[in-house]
Amino acid sequence: MIIISDTFFNLEWEEFFSLKNVQDRVRSWLLSSLEYYQEFGFFPQYSHLSKQGLENRIETIQKEFEQHLKDLRHPHTLDLFTFEELHMFYYEFVEINEQGEGILREVEYIPPCQDLFLLRWDKTRTWSEREVHCICPENKEYVKTIARWSEISRGSFLPQDIEEYWQPQSKSYTVEFNFNGSIHKIEVGYCEEDIDIKGLLNYINGLISTTGYEFVISEGLPNSRLVLVLTLEEEEKLRADKNLYFDCSFLNDYNNH
């Protein structure tokens, strides 16, 4: 999770990877962030590790990640990040002065965006628009999306028999699923690249309104909204502790469903 690029300062890979102060700062942030977010149930696969065990695991991941970056043609590389995100993540930790030198930010001035990059890696708790490919009847992207939202719902949204139907006359999709013994149908407009996230989540949040959980959206990452499930108390704590804000403006009267 040490995010770097070979274009910064025109350095060779070996030179850039040797910028130990950046490496140390990111590693320190990563350790403290993992510890913090595990209190919210994120990254359960690391919950059994001691601090030293977690440090060892991070070192292994770092070496694997560096190898991906050294071979930009690696088929898995673009699944991990885009280069716009690479630069954006780096500049969360480093600012460039007038001489073109990279200066580490003081901890209190590090923006919150890097936390969203981290949370996106936990696919047991988050869903990203990057998971959506071309929306067409053959790809069943709405079925895949509803199924993924069920996976990250913390048990609050467990639909069955998920289907989607293309309506050529109205140029729209109908999403259908069974939830708690009732059939629900949601009509969404057609867009080749974007899922109708807000329309779907508004409806789904109505169905789970008594659970204490709700789906929320973060728009803090470039070209990719992030969806996760939180309680109101968790939202407030993340806002206070991490300056993370989530979009709930799309939520309407749940009683309409």
PDB file of C-alpha atoms in Angstrom:
ATOM      1  CA  MET A   1       0.000   0.000   0.000  1.00  0.00           C
ATOM      2  CA  ILE A   2       3.007   2.276  -0.481  1.00  0.00           C
ATOM      3  CA  ILE A   3       1.771   4.301  -3.436  1.00  0.00           C
ATOM      4  CA  ILE A   4       4.415   5.790  -5.682  1.00  0.00           C
ATOM      5  CA  SER A   5       5.063   6.469  -9.351  1.00  0.00           C
ATOM      6  CA  ASP A   6       8.131   6.450 -11.558  1.00  0.00           C
ATOM      7  CA  THR A   7       7.280   9.910 -12.919  1.00  0.00           C
ATOM      8  CA  PHE A   8       7.893  11.839  -9.700  1.00  0.00           C
ATOM      9  CA  PHE A   9      11.072  13.971  -9.896  1.00  0.00           C
ATOM     10  CA  ASN A  10      12.173  11.841 -12.909  1.00  0.00           C
ATOM     11  CA  LEU A  11      13.804   9.375 -10.532  1.00  0.00           C
ATOM     12  CA  GLU A  12      14.667   5.789 -11.340  1.00  0.00           C
ATOM     13  CA  TRP A  13      12.657   3.140  -9.488  1.00  0.00           C
ATOM     14  CA  GLU A  14      15.472   2.288  -7.106  1.00  0.00           C
ATOM     15  CA  GLU A  15      15.990   5.952  -6.241  1.00  0.00           C
ATOM     16  CA  PHE A  16      12.311   6.575  -5.677  1.00  0.00           C
ATOM     17  CA  PHE A  17      11.800   3.509  -3.527  1.00  0.00           C
ATOM     18  CA  SER A  18      14.715   4.672  -1.389  1.00  0.00           C
ATOM     19  CA  LEU A  19      12.836   7.792  -0.259  1.00  0.00           C
ATOM     20  CA  LYS A  20      12.683   6.332   3.205  1.00  0.00           C
ATOM     21  CA  ASN A  21      10.992   9.271   4.882  1.00  0.00           C
ATOM     22  CA  VAL A  22       7.976   8.907   2.600  1.00  0.00           C
ATOM     23  CA  GLN A  23       7.940   5.151   3.078  1.00  0.00           C
ATOM     24  CA  ASP A  24       8.113   5.496   6.851  1.00  0.00           C
ATOM     25  CA  ARG A  25       5.380   8.120   6.962  1.00  0.00           C
ATOM     26  CA  VAL A  26       2.997   6.040   4.859  1.00  0.00           C
ATOM     27  CA  ARG A  27       3.754   2.867   6.812  1.00  0.00           C
ATOM     28  CA  SER A  28       3.141   4.639  10.117  1.00  0.00           C
ATOM     29  CA  TRP A  29      -0.130   6.056   8.816  1.00  0.00           C
ATOM     30  CA  LEU A  30      -1.164   2.658   7.495  1.00  0.00           C
ATOM     31  CA  LEU A  31      -0.557   0.875  10.804  1.00  0.00           C
ATOM     32  CA  SER A  32      -2.457   3.444  12.847  1.00  0.00           C
ATOM     33  CA  SER A  33      -5.279   3.603  10.296  1.00  0.00           C
ATOM     34  CA  LEU A  34      -5.749  -0.157  10.192  1.00  0.00           C
ATOM     35  CA  GLU A  35      -5.907  -0.217  13.978  1.00  0.00           C
ATOM     36  CA  TYR A  36      -8.468   2.597  13.971  1.00  0.00           C
ATOM     37  CA  TYR A  37     -10.757   1.167  11.290  1.00  0.00           C
ATOM     38  CA  GLN A  38     -10.718  -2.309  12.784  1.00  0.00           C
ATOM     39  CA  GLU A  39     -12.776  -0.802  15.604  1.00  0.00           C
ATOM     40  CA  PHE A  40     -15.509  -0.364  12.979  1.00  0.00           C
ATOM     41  CA  GLY A  41     -15.135  -3.925  11.716  1.00  0.00           C
ATOM     42  CA  PHE A  42     -13.012  -3.116   8.679  1.00  0.00           C
ATOM     43  CA  PHE A  43     -10.175  -5.421   7.575  1.00  0.00           C
ATOM     44  CA  PRO A  44     -11.243  -8.418   9.673  1.00  0.00           C
ATOM     45  CA  GLN A  45      -8.649 -10.584   7.892  1.00  0.00           C
ATOM     46  CA  TYR A  46      -5.936  -8.788   9.877  1.00  0.00           C
ATOM     47  CA  SER A  47      -7.677  -8.673  13.258  1.00  0.00           C
ATOM     48  CA  HIS A  48      -5.798 -11.755  14.534  1.00  0.00           C
ATOM     49  CA  LEU A  49      -2.371 -10.263  13.835  1.00  0.00           C
ATOM     50  CA  SER A  50      -0.155  -8.651  16.440  1.00  0.00           C
ATOM     51  CA  LYS A  51       1.360  -5.266  15.651  1.00  0.00           C
ATOM     52  CA  GLN A  52       4.568  -6.982  14.534  1.00  0.00           C
ATOM     53  CA  GLY A  53       2.594  -9.474  12.476  1.00  0.00           C
ATOM     54  CA  LEU A  54       0.754  -6.621  10.800  1.00  0.00           C
ATOM     55  CA  GLU A  55       4.032  -4.830  10.075  1.00  0.00           C
ATOM     56  CA  ASN A  56       5.380  -8.009   8.468  1.00  0.00           C
ATOM     57  CA  ARG A  57       2.251  -8.373   6.359  1.00  0.00           C
ATOM     58  CA  ILE A  58       2.491  -4.754   5.212  1.00  0.00           C
ATOM     59  CA  GLU A  59       6.115  -5.295   4.205  1.00  0.00           C
ATOM     60  CA  THR A  60       5.095  -8.302   2.102  1.00  0.00           C
ATOM     61  CA  ILE A  61       2.269  -6.368   0.437  1.00  0.00           C
ATOM     62  CA  GLN A  62       4.629  -3.465  -0.229  1.00  0.00           C
ATOM     63  CA  LYS A  63       7.123  -5.697  -2.033  1.00  0.00           C
ATOM     64  CA  GLU A  64       4.354  -7.226  -4.145  1.00  0.00           C
ATOM     65  CA  PHE A  65       2.994  -3.777  -4.966  1.00  0.00           C
ATOM     66  CA  GLU A  66       6.406  -2.430  -5.945  1.00  0.00           C
ATOM     67  CA  GLN A  67       6.831  -5.343  -8.314  1.00  0.00           C
ATOM     68  CA  HIS A  68       3.521  -4.482  -9.990  1.00  0.00           C
ATOM     69  CA  LEU A  69       4.663  -0.901 -10.464  1.00  0.00           C
ATOM     70  CA  LYS A  70       8.011  -1.920 -11.899  1.00  0.00           C
ATOM     71  CA  ASP A  71       6.185  -3.840 -14.600  1.00  0.00           C
ATOM     72  CA  LEU A  72       3.496  -1.418 -15.751  1.00  0.00           C
ATOM     73  CA  ARG A  73       2.293  -4.011 -18.233  1.00  0.00           C
ATOM     74  CA  HIS A  74       1.359  -6.399 -15.436  1.00  0.00           C
ATOM     75  CA  PRO A  75      -2.282  -7.400 -16.102  1.00  0.00           C
ATOM     76  CA  HIS A  76      -3.251  -6.778 -12.485  1.00  0.00           C
ATOM     77  CA  THR A  77      -1.763  -3.286 -12.235  1.00  0.00           C
ATOM     78  CA  LEU A  78      -4.705  -1.254 -13.530  1.00  0.00           C
ATOM     79  CA  ASP A  79      -7.070  -3.260 -11.324  1.00  0.00           C
ATOM     80  CA  LEU A  80      -5.195  -1.862  -8.335  1.00  0.00           C
ATOM     81  CA  PHE A  81      -5.192   1.822  -9.247  1.00  0.00           C
ATOM     82  CA  THR A  82      -5.192   4.421 -11.978  1.00  0.00           C
ATOM     83  CA  PHE A  83      -2.231   6.744 -12.414  1.00  0.00           C
ATOM     84  CA  GLU A  84      -4.431   9.714 -11.537  1.00  0.00           C
ATOM     85  CA  GLU A  85      -5.091   8.010  -8.209  1.00  0.00           C
ATOM     86  CA  LEU A  86      -1.393   7.256  -7.789  1.00  0.00           C
ATOM     87  CA  HIS A  87      -0.475  10.911  -8.007  1.00  0.00           C
ATOM     88  CA  MET A  88      -3.418  11.974  -5.876  1.00  0.00           C
ATOM     89  CA  PHE A  89      -2.487   9.545  -3.092  1.00  0.00           C
ATOM     90  CA  TYR A  90       1.157  10.607  -3.139  1.00  0.00           C
ATOM     91  CA  TYR A  91       0.292  14.275  -2.841  1.00  0.00           C
ATOM     92  CA  GLU A  92      -1.812  13.535   0.228  1.00  0.00           C
ATOM     93  CA  PHE A  93       1.484  12.963   2.045  1.00  0.00           C
ATOM     94  CA  VAL A  94       3.866  15.202   0.126  1.00  0.00           C
ATOM     95  CA  GLU A  95       3.587  18.760  -1.107  1.00  0.00           C
ATOM     96  CA  ILE A  96       5.903  20.294  -3.696  1.00  0.00           C
ATOM     97  CA  ASN A  97       7.648  23.569  -2.859  1.00  0.00           C
ATOM     98  CA  GLU A  98       8.702  26.294  -5.310  1.00  0.00           C
ATOM     99  CA  GLN A  99      11.993  24.504  -5.967  1.00  0.00           C
ATOM    100  CA  GLY A 100      10.157  21.352  -7.024  1.00  0.00           C
ATOM    101  CA  GLU A 101      11.178  19.476  -3.898  1.00  0.00           C
ATOM    102  CA  GLY A 102       8.833  17.026  -2.235  1.00  0.00           C
ATOM    103  CA  ILE A 103       8.243  17.988   1.396  1.00  0.00           C
ATOM    104  CA  LEU A 104       6.442  15.690   3.821  1.00  0.00           C
ATOM    105  CA  ARG A 105       3.254  17.196   5.190  1.00  0.00           C
ATOM    106  CA  GLU A 106       2.865  17.491   8.919  1.00  0.00           C
ATOM    107  CA  VAL A 107       0.530  14.774  10.183  1.00  0.00           C
ATOM    108  CA  GLU A 108      -2.208  17.215  11.164  1.00  0.00           C
ATOM    109  CA  TYR A 109      -2.304  18.609   7.617  1.00  0.00           C
ATOM    110  CA  ILE A 110      -2.710  15.306   5.781  1.00  0.00           C
ATOM    111  CA  PRO A 111      -6.103  15.443   3.998  1.00  0.00           C
ATOM    112  CA  PRO A 112      -8.650  12.650   4.578  1.00  0.00           C
ATOM    113  CA  CYS A 113      -8.686  11.297   1.033  1.00  0.00           C
ATOM    114  CA  GLN A 114      -6.018   8.685   1.695  1.00  0.00           C
ATOM    115  CA  ASP A 115      -8.344   6.982   4.181  1.00  0.00           C
ATOM    116  CA  LEU A 116     -10.842   6.404   1.384  1.00  0.00           C
ATOM    117  CA  PHE A 117      -8.149   4.786  -0.747  1.00  0.00           C
ATOM    118  CA  LEU A 118      -7.442   2.466   2.167  1.00  0.00           C
ATOM    119  CA  LEU A 119     -11.087   1.640   2.855  1.00  0.00           C
ATOM    120  CA  ARG A 120     -11.661   0.819  -0.808  1.00  0.00           C
ATOM    121  CA  TRP A 121      -9.241  -2.076  -0.427  1.00  0.00           C
ATOM    122  CA  ASP A 122     -11.610  -3.764   2.030  1.00  0.00           C
ATOM    123  CA  LYS A 123     -14.142  -5.226  -0.374  1.00  0.00           C
ATOM    124  CA  THR A 124     -15.941  -6.957   2.487  1.00  0.00           C
ATOM    125  CA  ARG A 125     -17.133  -3.527   3.619  1.00  0.00           C
ATOM    126  CA  THR A 126     -16.998  -1.226   0.591  1.00  0.00           C
ATOM    127  CA  TRP A 127     -18.114  -1.145  -3.035  1.00  0.00           C
ATOM    128  CA  SER A 128     -16.645   1.163  -5.663  1.00  0.00           C
ATOM    129  CA  GLU A 129     -17.936   2.296  -9.040  1.00  0.00           C
ATOM    130  CA  ARG A 130     -14.709   0.908 -10.435  1.00  0.00           C
ATOM    131  CA  GLU A 131     -16.328  -2.516 -10.130  1.00  0.00           C
ATOM    132  CA  VAL A 132     -18.871  -1.566 -12.817  1.00  0.00           C
ATOM    133  CA  HIS A 133     -17.989  -2.186 -16.433  1.00  0.00           C
ATOM    134  CA  CYS A 134     -20.095  -1.557 -19.525  1.00  0.00           C
ATOM    135  CA  ILE A 135     -23.784  -1.553 -18.616  1.00  0.00           C
ATOM    136  CA  CYS A 136     -25.699  -3.686 -21.085  1.00  0.00           C
ATOM    137  CA  PRO A 137     -28.260  -6.494 -20.799  1.00  0.00           C
ATOM    138  CA  GLU A 138     -25.590  -9.154 -21.321  1.00  0.00           C
ATOM    139  CA  ASN A 139     -23.335  -7.989 -18.480  1.00  0.00           C
ATOM    140  CA  LYS A 140     -25.952  -8.010 -15.708  1.00  0.00           C
ATOM    141  CA  GLU A 141     -24.171  -5.172 -13.894  1.00  0.00           C
ATOM    142  CA  TYR A 142     -27.220  -4.354 -11.766  1.00  0.00           C
ATOM    143  CA  VAL A 143     -27.463  -7.954 -10.577  1.00  0.00           C
ATOM    144  CA  LYS A 144     -23.754  -7.932  -9.704  1.00  0.00           C
ATOM    145  CA  THR A 145     -24.061  -4.590  -7.919  1.00  0.00           C
ATOM    146  CA  ILE A 146     -27.047  -5.579  -5.775  1.00  0.00           C
ATOM    147  CA  ALA A 147     -25.251  -8.806  -4.858  1.00  0.00           C
ATOM    148  CA  ARG A 148     -22.129  -6.863  -3.852  1.00  0.00           C
ATOM    149  CA  TRP A 149     -24.154  -4.415  -1.793  1.00  0.00           C
ATOM    150  CA  SER A 150     -25.616  -7.384   0.019  1.00  0.00           C
ATOM    151  CA  GLU A 151     -22.082  -8.580   0.802  1.00  0.00           C
ATOM    152  CA  ILE A 152     -21.086  -5.252   2.375  1.00  0.00           C
ATOM    153  CA  SER A 153     -24.425  -4.686   4.170  1.00  0.00           C
ATOM    154  CA  ARG A 154     -23.299  -6.168   7.507  1.00  0.00           C
ATOM    155  CA  GLY A 155     -26.272  -8.521   7.344  1.00  0.00           C
ATOM    156  CA  SER A 156     -28.874  -5.777   6.982  1.00  0.00           C
ATOM    157  CA  PHE A 157     -29.704  -6.380   3.299  1.00  0.00           C
ATOM    158  CA  LEU A 158     -29.867 -10.001   2.128  1.00  0.00           C
ATOM    159  CA  PRO A 159     -31.957 -10.133  -1.049  1.00  0.00           C
ATOM    160  CA  GLN A 160     -32.618 -13.295  -3.010  1.00  0.00           C
ATOM    161  CA  ASP A 161     -33.487 -14.060  -6.636  1.00  0.00           C
ATOM    162  CA  ILE A 162     -31.901 -10.872  -7.983  1.00  0.00           C
ATOM    163  CA  GLU A 163     -32.801 -10.150 -11.607  1.00  0.00           C
ATOM    164  CA  GLU A 164     -32.629  -7.254 -14.039  1.00  0.00           C
ATOM    165  CA  TYR A 165     -34.724  -6.675 -17.142  1.00  0.00           C
ATOM    166  CA  TRP A 166     -34.039  -4.334 -20.024  1.00  0.00           C
ATOM    167  CA  GLN A 167     -37.093  -2.347 -21.142  1.00  0.00           C
ATOM    168  CA  PRO A 168     -36.306  -1.269 -24.737  1.00  0.00           C
ATOM    169  CA  GLN A 169     -39.380   0.942 -25.141  1.00  0.00           C
ATOM    170  CA  SER A 170     -38.649   3.089 -22.099  1.00  0.00           C
ATOM    171  CA  LYS A 171     -34.871   2.572 -22.396  1.00  0.00           C
ATOM    172  CA  SER A 172     -34.634   1.645 -18.752  1.00  0.00           C
ATOM    173  CA  TYR A 173     -33.851  -1.297 -16.511  1.00  0.00           C
ATOM    174  CA  THR A 174     -36.099  -2.931 -13.960  1.00  0.00           C
ATOM    175  CA  VAL A 175     -34.234  -4.421 -11.012  1.00  0.00           C
ATOM    176  CA  GLU A 176     -36.127  -7.110  -9.130  1.00  0.00           C
ATOM    177  CA  PHE A 177     -35.343  -9.075  -5.976  1.00  0.00           C
ATOM    178  CA  ASN A 178     -36.978 -10.901  -3.081  1.00  0.00           C
ATOM    179  CA  PHE A 179     -36.392  -9.296   0.299  1.00  0.00           C
ATOM    180  CA  ASN A 180     -37.920 -10.740   3.470  1.00  0.00           C
ATOM    181  CA  GLY A 181     -40.525 -12.628   1.462  1.00  0.00           C
ATOM    182  CA  SER A 182     -41.663  -9.694  -0.683  1.00  0.00           C
ATOM    183  CA  ILE A 183     -40.869  -8.994  -4.333  1.00  0.00           C
ATOM    184  CA  HIS A 184     -39.457  -5.535  -4.986  1.00  0.00           C
ATOM    185  CA  LYS A 185     -39.116  -3.899  -8.393  1.00  0.00           C
ATOM    186  CA  ILE A 186     -37.106  -0.729  -9.019  1.00  0.00           C
ATOM    187  CA  GLU A 187     -37.030   1.036 -12.374  1.00  0.00           C
ATOM    188  CA  VAL A 188     -33.788   2.824 -13.155  1.00  0.00           C
ATOM    189  CA  GLY A 189     -32.811   4.961 -16.115  1.00  0.00           C
ATOM    190  CA  TYR A 190     -30.324   3.766 -18.695  1.00  0.00           C
ATOM    191  CA  CYS A 191     -26.747   4.966 -18.691  1.00  0.00           C
ATOM    192  CA  GLU A 192     -23.965   3.109 -20.442  1.00  0.00           C
ATOM    193  CA  GLU A 193     -21.325   3.765 -17.789  1.00  0.00           C
ATOM    194  CA  ASP A 194     -22.997   4.635 -14.479  1.00  0.00           C
ATOM    195  CA  ILE A 195     -25.193   2.641 -12.130  1.00  0.00           C
ATOM    196  CA  ASP A 196     -28.133   4.623 -10.733  1.00  0.00           C
ATOM    197  CA  ILE A 197     -26.586   4.441  -7.275  1.00  0.00           C
ATOM    198  CA  LYS A 198     -28.677   7.036  -5.497  1.00  0.00           C
ATOM    199  CA  GLY A 199     -32.001   5.797  -6.828  1.00  0.00           C
ATOM    200  CA  LEU A 200     -31.282   2.224  -5.809  1.00  0.00           C
ATOM    201  CA  LEU A 201     -29.821   3.054  -2.412  1.00  0.00           C
ATOM    202  CA  ASN A 202     -32.684   5.365  -1.552  1.00  0.00           C
ATOM    203  CA  TYR A 203     -35.058   2.450  -2.074  1.00  0.00           C
ATOM    204  CA  ILE A 204     -32.864  -0.082  -0.278  1.00  0.00           C
ATOM    205  CA  ASN A 205     -32.310   2.197   2.707  1.00  0.00           C
ATOM    206  CA  GLY A 206     -36.073   2.330   3.052  1.00  0.00           C
ATOM    207  CA  LEU A 207     -36.136  -1.445   3.353  1.00  0.00           C
ATOM    208  CA  ILE A 208     -33.473  -1.562   6.086  1.00  0.00           C
ATOM    209  CA  SER A 209     -34.457   1.580   7.986  1.00  0.00           C
ATOM    210  CA  THR A 210     -35.232  -0.364  11.187  1.00  0.00           C
ATOM    211  CA  THR A 211     -31.836  -2.089  11.341  1.00  0.00           C
ATOM    212  CA  GLY A 212     -29.811   0.914  12.477  1.00  0.00           C
ATOM    213  CA  TYR A 213     -27.688   0.728   9.338  1.00  0.00           C
ATOM    214  CA  GLU A 214     -27.795   2.732   6.132  1.00  0.00           C
ATOM    215  CA  PHE A 215     -25.912   2.768   2.867  1.00  0.00           C
ATOM    216  CA  VAL A 216     -23.912   5.973   2.437  1.00  0.00           C
ATOM    217  CA  ILE A 217     -21.845   7.369  -0.420  1.00  0.00           C
ATOM    218  CA  SER A 218     -18.458   9.052  -0.397  1.00  0.00           C
ATOM    219  CA  GLU A 219     -17.490  11.166  -3.392  1.00  0.00           C
ATOM    220  CA  GLY A 220     -13.987  11.920  -2.134  1.00  0.00           C
ATOM    221  CA  LEU A 221     -12.113   9.737  -4.635  1.00  0.00           C
ATOM    222  CA  PRO A 222     -11.402  10.738  -8.237  1.00  0.00           C
ATOM    223  CA  ASN A 223     -13.987   9.498 -10.740  1.00  0.00           C
ATOM    224  CA  SER A 224     -15.270   6.805  -8.411  1.00  0.00           C
ATOM    225  CA  ARG A 225     -17.926   6.940  -5.726  1.00  0.00           C
ATOM    226  CA  LEU A 226     -17.509   4.655  -2.731  1.00  0.00           C
ATOM    227  CA  VAL A 227     -20.459   2.941  -1.021  1.00  0.00           C
ATOM    228  CA  LEU A 228     -20.389   1.558   2.506  1.00  0.00           C
ATOM    229  CA  VAL A 229     -22.788   0.732   5.332  1.00  0.00           C
ATOM    230  CA  LEU A 230     -22.623   2.595   8.646  1.00  0.00           C
ATOM    231  CA  THR A 231     -24.687   3.497  11.654  1.00  0.00           C
ATOM    232  CA  LEU A 232     -25.438   7.154  12.319  1.00  0.00           C
ATOM    233  CA  GLU A 233     -23.073   7.066  15.290  1.00  0.00           C
ATOM    234  CA  GLU A 234     -20.274   5.689  13.113  1.00  0.00           C
ATOM    235  CA  GLU A 235     -20.841   8.399  10.508  1.00  0.00           C
ATOM    236  CA  GLU A 236     -20.597  11.070  13.192  1.00  0.00           C
ATOM    237  CA  LYS A 237     -17.429   9.568  14.680  1.00  0.00           C
ATOM    238  CA  LEU A 238     -15.713   9.300  11.288  1.00  0.00           C
ATOM    239  CA  ARG A 239     -16.636  12.894  10.567  1.00  0.00           C
ATOM    240  CA  ALA A 240     -15.243  14.051  13.913  1.00  0.00           C
ATOM    241  CA  ASP A 241     -12.112  11.867  13.974  1.00  0.00           C
ATOM    242  CA  LYS A 242     -11.191  11.642  10.294  1.00  0.00           C
ATOM    243  CA  ASN A 243     -13.013  14.539   8.623  1.00  0.00           C
ATOM    244  CA  LEU A 244     -14.820  12.033   6.381  1.00  0.00           C
ATOM    245  CA  TYR A 245     -18.152  13.167   5.002  1.00  0.00           C
ATOM    246  CA  PHE A 246     -20.773  10.945   3.415  1.00  0.00           C
ATOM    247  CA  ASP A 247     -23.546  11.965   1.051  1.00  0.00           C
ATOM    248  CA  CYS A 248     -26.992  11.187   2.430  1.00  0.00           C
ATOM    249  CA  SER A 249     -28.793  13.983   0.548  1.00  0.00           C
ATOM    250  CA  PHE A 250     -30.411  11.456  -1.785  1.00  0.00           C
ATOM    251  CA  LEU A 251     -32.385   9.870   1.057  1.00  0.00           C
ATOM    252  CA  ASN A 252     -36.124  10.475   0.772  1.00  0.00           C
ATOM    253  CA  ASP A 253     -39.129   9.444   2.833  1.00  0.00           C
ATOM    254  CA  TYR A 254     -38.671   5.735   3.418  1.00  0.00           C
ATOM    255  CA  ASN A 255     -42.377   5.297   4.023  1.00  0.00           C
ATOM    256  CA  ASN A 256     -42.981   5.699   0.289  1.00  0.00           C
ATOM    257  CA  HIS A 257     -41.652   2.191  -0.290  1.00  0.00           C
TER     258      HIS A 257
END
